[in-house]
mmCIF file of C-alpha atoms (C1' of nucleotides) in Angstrom:
data_model
loop_
_atom_site.group_PDB
_atom_site.id
_atom_site.type_symbol
_atom_site.label_atom_id
_atom_site.label_comp_id
_atom_site.label_asym_id
_atom_site.label_seq_id
_atom_site.Cartn_x
_atom_site.Cartn_y
_atom_site.Cartn_z
ATOM 1 C CA MET A 12 0.000 0.000 0.000
ATOM 2 C CA ASN A 13 2.086 2.869 -1.249
ATOM 3 C CA GLU A 14 1.188 6.480 -0.859
ATOM 4 C CA SER A 15 0.145 6.864 -4.476
ATOM 5 C CA GLN A 16 -2.591 4.274 -4.159
ATOM 6 C CA LEU A 17 -4.056 6.093 -1.222
ATOM 7 C CA ARG A 18 -4.173 9.203 -3.329
ATOM 8 C CA LYS A 19 -6.143 7.642 -6.144
ATOM 9 C CA GLY A 20 -9.445 9.339 -6.577
ATOM 10 C CA VAL A 21 -8.757 11.665 -3.686
ATOM 11 C CA LEU A 22 -6.715 13.913 -5.904
ATOM 12 C CA ASP A 23 -9.764 14.891 -7.924
ATOM 13 C CA LEU A 24 -11.416 16.097 -4.770
ATOM 14 C CA ALA A 25 -8.363 18.098 -3.777
ATOM 15 C CA VAL A 26 -8.097 19.786 -7.158
ATOM 16 C CA LEU A 27 -11.804 20.584 -7.285
ATOM 17 C CA SER A 28 -11.608 22.037 -3.782
ATOM 18 C CA ILE A 29 -8.794 24.377 -4.714
ATOM 19 C CA LEU A 30 -10.519 25.443 -7.900
ATOM 20 C CA ALA A 31 -13.644 26.217 -5.891
ATOM 21 C CA ARG A 32 -11.695 29.083 -4.312
ATOM 22 C CA GLY A 33 -11.060 30.587 -7.735
ATOM 23 C CA GLU A 34 -9.332 29.824 -11.005
ATOM 24 C CA SER A 35 -5.817 28.439 -11.027
ATOM 25 C CA TYR A 36 -3.343 26.767 -13.378
ATOM 26 C CA GLY A 37 -1.452 23.504 -13.390
ATOM 27 C CA TYR A 38 1.838 24.682 -12.025
ATOM 28 C CA GLU A 39 0.249 26.635 -9.199
ATOM 29 C CA LEU A 40 -2.052 23.738 -8.345
ATOM 30 C CA THR A 41 0.947 21.452 -8.074
ATOM 31 C CA GLN A 42 2.668 23.870 -5.704
ATOM 32 C CA ASP A 43 -0.472 24.348 -3.632
ATOM 33 C CA LEU A 44 -1.100 20.626 -3.351
ATOM 34 C CA MET A 45 2.429 19.877 -2.304
ATOM 35 C CA ALA A 46 2.218 22.629 0.284
ATOM 36 C CA ALA A 47 -1.062 21.131 1.473
ATOM 37 C CA GLY A 48 0.594 17.810 2.219
ATOM 38 C CA PHE A 49 0.473 15.903 -1.056
ATOM 39 C CA ASP A 50 4.147 15.010 -1.132
ATOM 40 C CA GLN A 51 5.998 13.617 -4.122
ATOM 41 C CA LEU A 52 3.345 14.816 -6.502
ATOM 42 C CA GLY A 53 4.482 14.818 -10.110
ATOM 43 C CA ASP A 54 3.326 17.629 -12.347
ATOM 44 C CA ALA A 55 2.254 15.148 -15.008
ATOM 45 C CA THR A 56 -0.360 13.845 -12.585
ATOM 46 C CA ILE A 57 -1.964 17.258 -12.292
ATOM 47 C CA TYR A 58 -1.915 17.961 -16.001
ATOM 48 C CA GLY A 59 -3.520 14.617 -16.640
ATOM 49 C CA THR A 60 -6.149 15.295 -14.027
ATOM 50 C CA LEU A 61 -6.979 18.686 -15.478
ATOM 51 C CA ARG A 62 -7.233 17.275 -18.964
ATOM 52 C CA ARG A 63 -9.657 14.582 -17.772
ATOM 53 C CA MET A 64 -11.698 17.131 -15.890
ATOM 54 C CA GLU A 65 -11.988 19.340 -18.916
ATOM 55 C CA GLN A 66 -13.128 16.408 -21.029
ATOM 56 C CA ALA A 67 -15.677 15.560 -18.357
ATOM 57 C CA GLY A 68 -16.963 19.125 -18.445
ATOM 58 C CA TRP A 69 -16.044 19.935 -14.857
ATOM 59 C CA VAL A 70 -13.672 22.765 -15.736
ATOM 60 C CA THR A 71 -13.064 25.210 -18.536
ATOM 61 C CA SER A 72 -9.701 26.665 -19.419
ATOM 62 C CA ARG A 73 -8.272 29.770 -21.007
ATOM 63 C CA LEU A 74 -4.715 30.448 -22.024
ATOM 64 C CA VAL A 75 -3.314 33.672 -20.609
ATOM 65 C CA PRO A 76 0.011 34.971 -21.956
ATOM 66 C CA SER A 77 2.421 36.255 -19.358
ATOM 67 C CA SER A 78 5.098 38.913 -19.786
ATOM 68 C CA ASP A 79 7.415 37.316 -17.253
ATOM 69 C CA GLY A 80 7.269 33.643 -18.238
ATOM 70 C CA PRO A 81 5.405 31.061 -20.300
ATOM 71 C CA ALA A 82 1.672 31.368 -20.821
ATOM 72 C CA ARG A 83 -0.569 29.980 -18.093
ATOM 73 C CA LYS A 84 -3.641 27.860 -18.640
ATOM 74 C CA TYR A 85 -6.196 28.989 -16.102
ATOM 75 C CA HIS A 86 -8.927 26.571 -15.123
ATOM 76 C CA SER A 87 -12.298 27.365 -13.551
ATOM 77 C CA LEU A 88 -15.056 25.144 -12.245
ATOM 78 C CA THR A 89 -18.210 24.747 -14.276
ATOM 79 C CA ARG A 90 -21.597 24.169 -12.747
ATOM 80 C CA ALA A 91 -21.103 20.439 -13.338
ATOM 81 C CA GLY A 92 -17.730 20.652 -11.637
ATOM 82 C CA ARG A 93 -19.261 22.249 -8.594
ATOM 83 C CA ALA A 94 -21.921 19.545 -8.491
ATOM 84 C CA SER A 95 -19.257 16.886 -8.755
ATOM 85 C CA LEU A 96 -17.381 18.462 -5.881
ATOM 86 C CA SER A 97 -20.456 18.449 -3.639
ATOM 87 C CA ASP A 98 -21.155 14.874 -4.559
ATOM 88 C CA GLY A 99 -17.572 13.814 -4.030
ATOM 89 C CA MET A 100 -17.346 15.539 -0.680
ATOM 90 C CA GLU A 101 -20.411 13.708 0.506
ATOM 91 C CA ARG A 102 -19.088 10.305 -0.486
ATOM 92 C CA TRP A 103 -15.693 11.188 0.903
ATOM 93 C CA THR A 104 -17.227 12.004 4.262
ATOM 94 C CA GLU A 105 -19.072 8.704 4.290
ATOM 95 C CA LEU A 106 -15.912 6.824 3.410
ATOM 96 C CA VAL A 107 -13.967 8.544 6.177
ATOM 97 C CA ALA A 108 -16.687 7.661 8.654
ATOM 98 C CA SER A 109 -16.807 4.023 7.536
ATOM 99 C CA LEU A 110 -13.085 3.631 7.863
ATOM 100 C CA ALA A 111 -12.967 5.432 11.185
ATOM 101 C CA ALA A 112 -15.482 2.950 12.550
ATOM 102 C CA LEU A 113 -13.426 0.011 11.356
ATOM 103 C CA MET A 114 -10.169 1.387 12.699
ATOM 104 C CA GLU A 115 -11.686 2.185 16.051
ATOM 105 C CA GLU A 116 -12.761 -1.384 16.707
ATOM 106 C CA ARG A 117 -9.299 -2.734 16.154
ATOM 107 C CA ARG A 118 -7.291 -4.159 19.019
ATOM 108 C CA MET B 26 -14.623 10.298 -10.215
ATOM 109 C CA ASN B 27 -16.424 7.064 -9.590
ATOM 110 C CA GLU B 28 -16.723 5.384 -6.255
ATOM 111 C CA SER B 29 -14.235 2.664 -7.082
ATOM 112 C CA GLN B 30 -11.438 5.150 -7.633
ATOM 113 C CA LEU B 31 -12.044 6.664 -4.224
ATOM 114 C CA ARG B 32 -11.673 3.223 -2.756
ATOM 115 C CA LYS B 33 -8.254 2.582 -4.230
ATOM 116 C CA GLY B 34 -5.739 2.019 -1.499
ATOM 117 C CA VAL B 35 -8.328 2.626 1.172
ATOM 118 C CA LEU B 36 -9.568 -0.919 0.904
ATOM 119 C CA ASP B 37 -6.257 -2.276 2.126
ATOM 120 C CA LEU B 38 -6.637 -0.269 5.272
ATOM 121 C CA ALA B 39 -10.172 -1.520 5.788
ATOM 122 C CA VAL B 40 -9.180 -5.149 5.354
ATOM 123 C CA LEU B 41 -6.185 -4.820 7.657
ATOM 124 C CA SER B 42 -8.374 -3.156 10.281
ATOM 125 C CA ILE B 43 -10.863 -5.996 10.250
ATOM 126 C CA LEU B 44 -8.124 -8.613 10.399
ATOM 127 C CA ALA B 45 -6.635 -6.817 13.385
ATOM 128 C CA ARG B 46 -9.720 -7.910 15.337
ATOM 129 C CA GLY B 47 -8.971 -11.545 14.547
ATOM 130 C CA GLU B 48 -8.690 -13.927 11.648
ATOM 131 C CA SER B 49 -11.306 -13.945 8.935
ATOM 132 C CA TYR B 50 -11.869 -15.273 5.416
ATOM 133 C CA GLY B 51 -12.695 -13.713 2.077
ATOM 134 C CA TYR B 52 -16.398 -14.268 2.023
ATOM 135 C CA GLU B 53 -16.877 -12.961 5.556
ATOM 136 C CA LEU B 54 -14.658 -9.968 4.885
ATOM 137 C CA THR B 55 -16.780 -9.094 1.869
ATOM 138 C CA GLN B 56 -19.944 -9.243 3.974
ATOM 139 C CA ASP B 57 -18.393 -7.206 6.770
ATOM 140 C CA LEU B 58 -17.098 -4.560 4.423
ATOM 141 C CA MET B 59 -20.416 -4.168 2.660
ATOM 142 C CA ALA B 60 -22.131 -3.880 6.021
ATOM 143 C CA ALA B 61 -19.582 -1.259 7.006
ATOM 144 C CA GLY B 62 -20.540 0.963 4.081
ATOM 145 C CA PHE B 63 -18.419 -0.292 1.196
ATOM 146 C CA ASP B 64 -21.249 -0.689 -1.244
ATOM 147 C CA GLN B 65 -21.078 -2.533 -4.546
ATOM 148 C CA LEU B 66 -17.983 -4.375 -3.520
ATOM 149 C CA GLY B 67 -17.193 -7.329 -5.742
ATOM 150 C CA ASP B 68 -15.860 -10.453 -4.090
ATOM 151 C CA ALA B 69 -13.082 -10.650 -6.677
ATOM 152 C CA THR B 70 -11.729 -7.407 -5.276
ATOM 153 C CA ILE B 71 -11.300 -8.912 -1.836
ATOM 154 C CA TYR B 72 -9.746 -12.118 -3.056
ATOM 155 C CA GLY B 73 -7.296 -10.101 -5.108
ATOM 156 C CA THR B 74 -6.486 -7.937 -2.115
ATOM 157 C CA LEU B 75 -5.883 -10.931 0.129
ATOM 158 C CA ARG B 76 -3.660 -12.535 -2.458
ATOM 159 C CA ARG B 77 -1.548 -9.400 -2.741
ATOM 160 C CA MET B 78 -1.328 -9.095 1.017
ATOM 161 C CA GLU B 79 -0.160 -12.640 1.372
ATOM 162 C CA GLN B 80 2.510 -12.098 -1.265
ATOM 163 C CA ALA B 81 3.592 -8.962 0.570
ATOM 164 C CA GLY B 82 3.861 -10.939 3.776
ATOM 165 C CA TRP B 83 1.187 -9.004 5.639
ATOM 166 C CA VAL B 84 -1.074 -12.003 6.217
ATOM 167 C CA THR B 85 -0.835 -15.746 6.445
ATOM 168 C CA SER B 86 -3.608 -18.139 5.507
ATOM 169 C CA ARG B 87 -4.776 -21.601 6.420
ATOM 170 C CA LEU B 88 -7.463 -23.651 4.770
ATOM 171 C CA VAL B 89 -10.093 -24.941 7.181
ATOM 172 C CA PRO B 90 -12.579 -27.571 5.953
ATOM 173 C CA SER B 91 -16.164 -27.029 6.998
ATOM 174 C CA SER B 92 -18.811 -29.652 7.525
ATOM 175 C CA ASP B 93 -21.618 -27.341 6.453
ATOM 176 C CA GLY B 94 -20.161 -25.805 3.276
ATOM 177 C CA PRO B 95 -16.998 -25.272 1.262
ATOM 178 C CA ALA B 96 -13.656 -24.902 3.007
ATOM 179 C CA ARG B 97 -12.740 -21.473 4.291
ATOM 180 C CA LYS B 98 -9.375 -19.793 3.894
ATOM 181 C CA TYR B 99 -8.693 -17.982 7.139
ATOM 182 C CA HIS B 100 -6.272 -15.073 7.092
ATOM 183 C CA SER B 101 -4.384 -13.559 10.026
ATOM 184 C CA LEU B 102 -2.140 -10.534 10.295
ATOM 185 C CA THR B 103 1.583 -11.028 10.535
ATOM 186 C CA ARG B 104 3.864 -8.689 12.435
ATOM 187 C CA ALA B 105 4.610 -6.932 9.130
ATOM 188 C CA GLY B 106 0.886 -6.633 8.486
ATOM 189 C CA ARG B 107 0.348 -4.993 11.831
ATOM 190 C CA ALA B 108 3.198 -2.587 11.113
ATOM 191 C CA SER B 109 1.698 -1.791 7.726
ATOM 192 C CA LEU B 110 -1.638 -1.083 9.363
ATOM 193 C CA SER B 111 -0.110 1.364 11.839
ATOM 194 C CA ASP B 112 1.794 3.049 9.080
ATOM 195 C CA GLY B 113 -1.219 3.203 6.823
ATOM 196 C CA MET B 114 -3.441 4.602 9.543
ATOM 197 C CA GLU B 115 -0.968 7.372 10.176
ATOM 198 C CA ARG B 116 -0.780 8.390 6.544
ATOM 199 C CA TRP B 117 -4.515 8.049 6.215
ATOM 200 C CA THR B 118 -5.045 10.448 9.101
ATOM 201 C CA GLU B 119 -2.691 12.941 7.499
ATOM 202 C CA LEU B 120 -4.472 12.645 4.186
ATOM 203 C CA VAL B 121 -7.854 13.194 5.800
ATOM 204 C CA ALA B 122 -6.534 16.278 7.564
ATOM 205 C CA SER B 123 -4.997 17.672 4.382
ATOM 206 C CA LEU B 124 -8.190 17.239 2.457
ATOM 207 C CA ALA B 125 -10.315 18.614 5.255
ATOM 208 C CA ALA B 126 -8.223 21.776 5.219
ATOM 209 C CA LEU B 127 -8.677 22.161 1.484
ATOM 210 C CA MET B 128 -12.400 21.536 1.578
ATOM 211 C CA GLU B 129 -12.909 23.934 4.432
ATOM 212 C CA GLU B 130 -11.415 26.881 2.593
ATOM 213 C CA ARG B 131 -13.725 26.470 -0.355
ATOM 214 C CA ARG B 132 -16.388 29.062 -1.102
ATOM 215 C "C1'" DC C 29 26.563 35.884 -26.023
ATOM 216 C "C1'" DA C 30 26.016 31.418 -23.673
ATOM 217 C "C1'" DC C 31 23.988 29.063 -20.220
ATOM 218 C "C1'" DA C 32 21.851 27.887 -15.931
ATOM 219 C "C1'" DG C 33 17.622 27.997 -13.391
ATOM 220 C "C1'" DG C 34 12.884 28.847 -12.590
ATOM 221 C "C1'" DT C 35 8.367 28.791 -14.721
ATOM 222 C "C1'" DA C 36 4.839 26.391 -17.444
ATOM 223 C "C1'" DC C 37 2.992 23.048 -20.408
ATOM 224 C "C1'" DC C 38 2.663 18.531 -22.827
ATOM 225 C "C1'" DT C 39 3.143 13.375 -24.507
ATOM 226 C "C1'" DT C 40 4.325 8.597 -24.129
ATOM 227 C "C1'" DT C 41 4.651 4.669 -21.431
ATOM 228 C "C1'" DC C 42 4.078 1.718 -17.441
ATOM 229 C "C1'" DA C 43 2.268 -0.506 -13.069
ATOM 230 C "C1'" DT C 44 -1.500 -1.064 -10.244
ATOM 231 C "C1'" DA C 45 -6.074 -1.938 -8.272
ATOM 232 C "C1'" DG C 46 -10.896 -2.428 -8.441
ATOM 233 C "C1'" DC C 47 -14.253 -4.848 -10.928
ATOM 234 C "C1'" DA C 48 -17.249 -7.636 -14.192
ATOM 235 C "C1'" DC C 49 -17.634 -12.054 -15.753
ATOM 236 C "C1'" DG C 50 -17.305 -16.707 -15.686
ATOM 237 C "C1'" DG C 51 -16.185 -20.960 -13.554
ATOM 238 C "C1'" DT C 52 -15.752 -24.680 -9.754
ATOM 239 C "C1'" DA C 53 -17.395 -26.946 -5.715
ATOM 240 C "C1'" DC C 54 -19.681 -28.000 -1.236
ATOM 241 C "C1'" DC C 55 -23.944 -28.442 1.498
ATOM 242 C "C1'" DA C 56 -29.028 -28.205 2.847
ATOM 243 C "C1'" DC C 57 -33.654 -28.255 1.648
ATOM 244 C "C1'" DC C 58 -37.857 -29.086 -0.855
ATOM 245 C "C1'" DG D 14 -32.693 -33.216 -9.079
ATOM 246 C "C1'" DG D 15 -32.986 -28.517 -8.889
ATOM 247 C "C1'" DT D 16 -32.471 -24.230 -6.375
ATOM 248 C "C1'" DG D 17 -30.038 -21.222 -3.317
ATOM 249 C "C1'" DG D 18 -26.505 -20.000 -0.166
ATOM 250 C "C1'" DT D 19 -21.644 -20.450 0.870
ATOM 251 C "C1'" DA D 20 -16.795 -20.130 -0.589
ATOM 252 C "C1'" DC D 21 -13.015 -19.821 -3.662
ATOM 253 C "C1'" DC D 22 -10.430 -18.670 -8.022
ATOM 254 C "C1'" DG D 23 -8.669 -16.800 -12.878
ATOM 255 C "C1'" DT D 24 -8.937 -13.738 -16.906
ATOM 256 C "C1'" DG D 25 -9.430 -9.469 -19.058
ATOM 257 C "C1'" DC D 26 -10.802 -4.543 -18.923
ATOM 258 C "C1'" DT D 27 -10.249 0.202 -17.510
ATOM 259 C "C1'" DA D 28 -8.859 4.267 -15.006
ATOM 260 C "C1'" DT D 29 -5.291 6.677 -12.807
ATOM 261 C "C1'" DG D 30 -0.955 8.121 -10.607
ATOM 262 C "C1'" DA D 31 3.668 8.545 -11.944
ATOM 263 C "C1'" DA D 32 8.257 8.349 -14.405
ATOM 264 C "C1'" DA D 33 10.721 9.984 -18.163
ATOM 265 C "C1'" DG D 34 11.388 12.919 -21.646
ATOM 266 C "C1'" DG D 35 10.500 17.032 -24.452
ATOM 267 C "C1'" DT D 36 9.352 22.149 -25.689
ATOM 268 C "C1'" DA D 37 9.399 26.938 -24.699
ATOM 269 C "C1'" DC D 38 9.519 31.425 -22.234
ATOM 270 C "C1'" DC D 39 11.969 34.714 -19.252
ATOM 271 C "C1'" DT D 40 15.663 36.481 -15.970
ATOM 272 C "C1'" DG D 41 19.852 36.666 -14.287
ATOM 273 C "C1'" DT D 42 25.159 35.810 -14.252
ATOM 274 C "C1'" DG D 43 29.626 35.043 -16.068
#
DNA sequence: CACAGGTACCTTTCATAGCACGGTACCACC
DNA sequence: GGTGGTACCGTGCTATGAAAGGTACCTGTG
């Protein structure tokens, strides 16, 4: 059970949560997530996640040129993305509760 | 983000937690887990998990014939399995905290 | 000017885990 | 003898996190 397996699926929730605070771009998201405790997070993981989310209609993106570096691709939540976040948070909470119950009973 | 993705990695923790209460077998584990809130859990998932755990040295198994049904394969935690559970619980707690922080800040 | 380093994005490829599906086999009961 | 519950297993599919590599922009510094 390596760390990466634990992260599976949870990462979507983390990204959606950050985007719910306002638009962001891949590089910044990676930094934010690592600062939030998601260690050893490769940037390719985030870019893949964002691409999937855009295909699913959860986020939209716009390319914004920058004068002091490469262009940034800003992503914002759509209505569907917000719905998915609510839904995911609910199931996440249930999962946490289920596991907490199991771990509590252990001796 | 389907339910099964959320479960990735988490299932190991759930199985280890149950086994920490005492030995059990695949079929019973499946029942217990579904009762605990892990809906739509296929039995193949559990058998695969147990097989991986045995290969990893986290559990041992013994086949016990039954007079009122097929033989059962009982699994118990090894010392390494117990260590893995402790470790996993710690990282799980951290992950839950990280995500809680992210979800809280959302508007 | 060359080049290192930070920023920012992307693609290809791989390993893994959950799951659907199908199969085997034992036992009890009607 | 057929149905239903118990109990196990193998094969193939799919999604996803991650490694590895590549491109390109800009700001220093030598």
